[in-house]
Coordinates of N, CA, C and O in Angstrom, one line a residue:
X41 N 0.9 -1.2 0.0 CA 0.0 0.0 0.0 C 0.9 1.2 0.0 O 1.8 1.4 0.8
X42 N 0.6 2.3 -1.2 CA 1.9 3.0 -1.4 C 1.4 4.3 -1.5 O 2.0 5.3 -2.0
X43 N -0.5 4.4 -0.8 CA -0.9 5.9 -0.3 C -0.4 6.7 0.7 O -0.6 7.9 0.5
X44 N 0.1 6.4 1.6 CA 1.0 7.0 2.5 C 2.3 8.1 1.7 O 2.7 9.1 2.3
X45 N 2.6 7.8 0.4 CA 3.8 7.8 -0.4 C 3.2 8.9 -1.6 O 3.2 8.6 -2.8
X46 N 2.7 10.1 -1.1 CA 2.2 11.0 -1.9 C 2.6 12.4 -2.3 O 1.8 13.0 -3.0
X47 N 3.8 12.8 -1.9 CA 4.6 14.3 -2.3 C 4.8 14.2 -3.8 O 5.1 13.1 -4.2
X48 N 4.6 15.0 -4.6 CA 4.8 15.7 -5.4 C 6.4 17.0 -5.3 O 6.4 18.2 -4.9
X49 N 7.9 16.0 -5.8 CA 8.3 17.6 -5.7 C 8.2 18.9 -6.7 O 7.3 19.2 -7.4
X50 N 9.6 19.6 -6.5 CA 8.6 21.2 -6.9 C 9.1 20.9 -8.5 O 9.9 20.1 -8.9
X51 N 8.4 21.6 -9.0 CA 8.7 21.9 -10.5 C 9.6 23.1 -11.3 O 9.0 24.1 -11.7
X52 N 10.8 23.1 -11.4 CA 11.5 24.2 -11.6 C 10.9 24.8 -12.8 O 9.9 24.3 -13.4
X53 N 11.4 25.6 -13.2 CA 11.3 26.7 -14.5 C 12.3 26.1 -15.6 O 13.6 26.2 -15.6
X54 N 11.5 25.6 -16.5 CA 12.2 24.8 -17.4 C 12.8 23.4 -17.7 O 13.5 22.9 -18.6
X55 N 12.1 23.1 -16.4 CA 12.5 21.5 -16.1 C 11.9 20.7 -17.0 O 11.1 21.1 -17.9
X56 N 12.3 19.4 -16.9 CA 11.8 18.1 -18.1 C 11.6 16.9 -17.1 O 11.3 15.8 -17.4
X57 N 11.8 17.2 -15.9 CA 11.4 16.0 -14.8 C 10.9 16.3 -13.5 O 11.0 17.6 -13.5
X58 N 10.5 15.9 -12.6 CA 10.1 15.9 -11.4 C 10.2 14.4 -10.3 O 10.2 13.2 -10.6
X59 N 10.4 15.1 -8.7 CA 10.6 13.7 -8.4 C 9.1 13.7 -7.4 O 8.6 14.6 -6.6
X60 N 8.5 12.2 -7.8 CA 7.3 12.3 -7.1 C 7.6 10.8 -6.0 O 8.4 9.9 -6.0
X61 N 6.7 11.1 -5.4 CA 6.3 9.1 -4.2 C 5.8 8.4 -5.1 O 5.2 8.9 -6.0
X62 N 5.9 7.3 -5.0 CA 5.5 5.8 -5.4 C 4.1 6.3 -5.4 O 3.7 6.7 -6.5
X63 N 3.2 6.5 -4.3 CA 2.0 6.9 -4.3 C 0.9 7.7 -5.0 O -0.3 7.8 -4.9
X64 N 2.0 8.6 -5.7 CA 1.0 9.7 -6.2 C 0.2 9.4 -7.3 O 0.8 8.9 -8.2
X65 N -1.0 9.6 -7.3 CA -2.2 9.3 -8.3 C -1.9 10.3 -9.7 O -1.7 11.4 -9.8
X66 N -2.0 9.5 -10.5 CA -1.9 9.9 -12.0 C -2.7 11.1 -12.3 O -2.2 12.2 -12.8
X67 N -3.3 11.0 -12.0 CA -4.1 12.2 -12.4 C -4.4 13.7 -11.3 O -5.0 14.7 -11.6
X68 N -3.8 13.3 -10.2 CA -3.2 14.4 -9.2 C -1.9 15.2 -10.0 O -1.8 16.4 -10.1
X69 N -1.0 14.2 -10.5 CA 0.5 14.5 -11.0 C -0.3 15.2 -12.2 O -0.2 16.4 -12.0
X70 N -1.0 15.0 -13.3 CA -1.5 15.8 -14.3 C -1.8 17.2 -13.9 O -1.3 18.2 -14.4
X71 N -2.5 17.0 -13.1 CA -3.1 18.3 -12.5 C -2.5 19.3 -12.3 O -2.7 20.4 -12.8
X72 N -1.3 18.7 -11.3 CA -0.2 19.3 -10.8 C 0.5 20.2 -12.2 O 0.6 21.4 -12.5
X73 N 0.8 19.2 -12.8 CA 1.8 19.4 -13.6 C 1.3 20.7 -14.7 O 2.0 21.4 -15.3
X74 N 0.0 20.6 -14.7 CA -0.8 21.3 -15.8 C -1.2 22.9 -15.2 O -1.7 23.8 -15.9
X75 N -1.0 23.0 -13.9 CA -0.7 24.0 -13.5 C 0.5 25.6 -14.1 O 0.5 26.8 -14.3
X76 N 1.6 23.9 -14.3 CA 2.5 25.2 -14.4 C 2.9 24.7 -16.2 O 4.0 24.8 -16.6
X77 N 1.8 24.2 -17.1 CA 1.8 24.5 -18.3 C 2.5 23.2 -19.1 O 2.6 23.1 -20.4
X78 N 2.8 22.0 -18.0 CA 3.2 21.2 -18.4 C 2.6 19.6 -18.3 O 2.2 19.2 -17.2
X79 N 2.4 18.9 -19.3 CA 1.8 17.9 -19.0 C 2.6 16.0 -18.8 O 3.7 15.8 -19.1
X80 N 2.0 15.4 -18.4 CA 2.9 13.8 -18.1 C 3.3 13.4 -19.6 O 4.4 13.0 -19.8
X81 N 2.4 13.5 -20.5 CA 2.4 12.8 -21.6 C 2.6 11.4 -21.6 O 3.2 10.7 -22.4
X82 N 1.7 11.1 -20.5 CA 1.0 9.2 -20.4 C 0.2 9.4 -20.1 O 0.1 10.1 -19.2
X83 N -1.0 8.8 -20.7 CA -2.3 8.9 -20.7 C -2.6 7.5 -20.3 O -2.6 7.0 -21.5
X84 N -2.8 6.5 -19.4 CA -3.3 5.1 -19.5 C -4.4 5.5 -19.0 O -4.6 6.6 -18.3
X85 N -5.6 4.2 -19.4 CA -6.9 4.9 -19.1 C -7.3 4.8 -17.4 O -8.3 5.2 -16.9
X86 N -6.0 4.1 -16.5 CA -6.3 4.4 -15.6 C -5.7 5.6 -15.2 O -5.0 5.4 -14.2
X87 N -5.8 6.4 -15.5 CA -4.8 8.0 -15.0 C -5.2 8.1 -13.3 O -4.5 8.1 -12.3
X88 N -6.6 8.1 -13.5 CA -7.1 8.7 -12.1 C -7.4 7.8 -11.3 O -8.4 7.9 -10.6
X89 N -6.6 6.9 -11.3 CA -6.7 6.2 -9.9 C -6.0 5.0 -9.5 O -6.2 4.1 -8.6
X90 N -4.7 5.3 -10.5 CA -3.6 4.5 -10.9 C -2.5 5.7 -10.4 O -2.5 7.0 -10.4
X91 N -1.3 4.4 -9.7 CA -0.3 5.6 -8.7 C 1.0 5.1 -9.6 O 1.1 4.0 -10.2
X92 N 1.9 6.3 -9.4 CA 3.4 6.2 -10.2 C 4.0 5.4 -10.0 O 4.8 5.0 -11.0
X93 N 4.2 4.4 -8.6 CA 4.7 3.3 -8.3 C 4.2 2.1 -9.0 O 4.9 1.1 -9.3
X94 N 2.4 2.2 -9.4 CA 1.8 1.2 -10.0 C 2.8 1.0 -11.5 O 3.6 0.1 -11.6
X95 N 2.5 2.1 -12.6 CA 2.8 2.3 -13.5 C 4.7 1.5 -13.6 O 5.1 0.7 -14.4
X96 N 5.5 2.0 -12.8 CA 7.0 1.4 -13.0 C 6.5 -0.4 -12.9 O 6.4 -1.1 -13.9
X97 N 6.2 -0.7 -11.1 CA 6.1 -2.1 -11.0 C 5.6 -2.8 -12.5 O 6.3 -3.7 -12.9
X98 N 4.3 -2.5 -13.1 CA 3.8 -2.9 -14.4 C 4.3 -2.9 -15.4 O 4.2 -3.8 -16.1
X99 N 5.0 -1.6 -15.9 CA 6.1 -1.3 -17.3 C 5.1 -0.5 -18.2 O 5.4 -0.2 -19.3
X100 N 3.6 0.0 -17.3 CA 2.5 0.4 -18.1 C 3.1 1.4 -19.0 O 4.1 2.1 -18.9
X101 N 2.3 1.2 -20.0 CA 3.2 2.2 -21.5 C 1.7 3.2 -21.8 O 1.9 4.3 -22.3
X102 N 0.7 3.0 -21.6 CA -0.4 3.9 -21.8 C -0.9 3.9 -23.3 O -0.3 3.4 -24.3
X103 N -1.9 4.6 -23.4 CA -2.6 5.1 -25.2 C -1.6 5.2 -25.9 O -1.7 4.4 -26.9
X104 N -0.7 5.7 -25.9 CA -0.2 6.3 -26.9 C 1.0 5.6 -27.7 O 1.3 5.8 -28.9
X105 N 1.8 4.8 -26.7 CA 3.0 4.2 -26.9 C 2.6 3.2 -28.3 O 3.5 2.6 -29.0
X106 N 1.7 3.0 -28.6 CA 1.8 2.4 -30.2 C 2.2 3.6 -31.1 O 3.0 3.6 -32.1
X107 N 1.7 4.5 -30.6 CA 2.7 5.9 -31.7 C 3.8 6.1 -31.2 O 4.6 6.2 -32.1
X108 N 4.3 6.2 -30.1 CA 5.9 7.1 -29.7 C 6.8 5.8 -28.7 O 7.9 5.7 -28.3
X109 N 5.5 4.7 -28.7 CA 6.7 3.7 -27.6 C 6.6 3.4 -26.4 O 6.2 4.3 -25.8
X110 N 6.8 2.6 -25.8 CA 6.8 2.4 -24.1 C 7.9 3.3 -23.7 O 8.2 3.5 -22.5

């Protein structure tokens, strides 16, 4: 159980990564991210209720990776 495991860190000005917890919800991290103009660019259709830790342990590649790839 890897809800406990929920920080989002900060997002610099011009950055291309962020470091998040195992726990954080996909579509929290979107949110987040879409704040400051920027988005995940993984869309799996579990976004919102699927956590970052899920996605590694699985190798989930999401919608899109038949166009750009896992």
């Amino acid at each position: 159980d890897t809800r406990g495991l929920g920080v989002i860190g900060p997002v610099e000005d011009g950055a291309t990564s962020v470091t998040v917890d195992a726990g954080v919800v996909g579509g929290e991290l979107e949110a987040h991210l879409n704040e400051v103009g920027l988005t995940l660019g993984f869309d799996p259709a579990s976004l919102n209720y699927s956590t970052v830790g899920g996605w590694v342990a699985t190798g989930a590649t999401g919608n899109f990776s038949l166009r750009y790839g896992g």
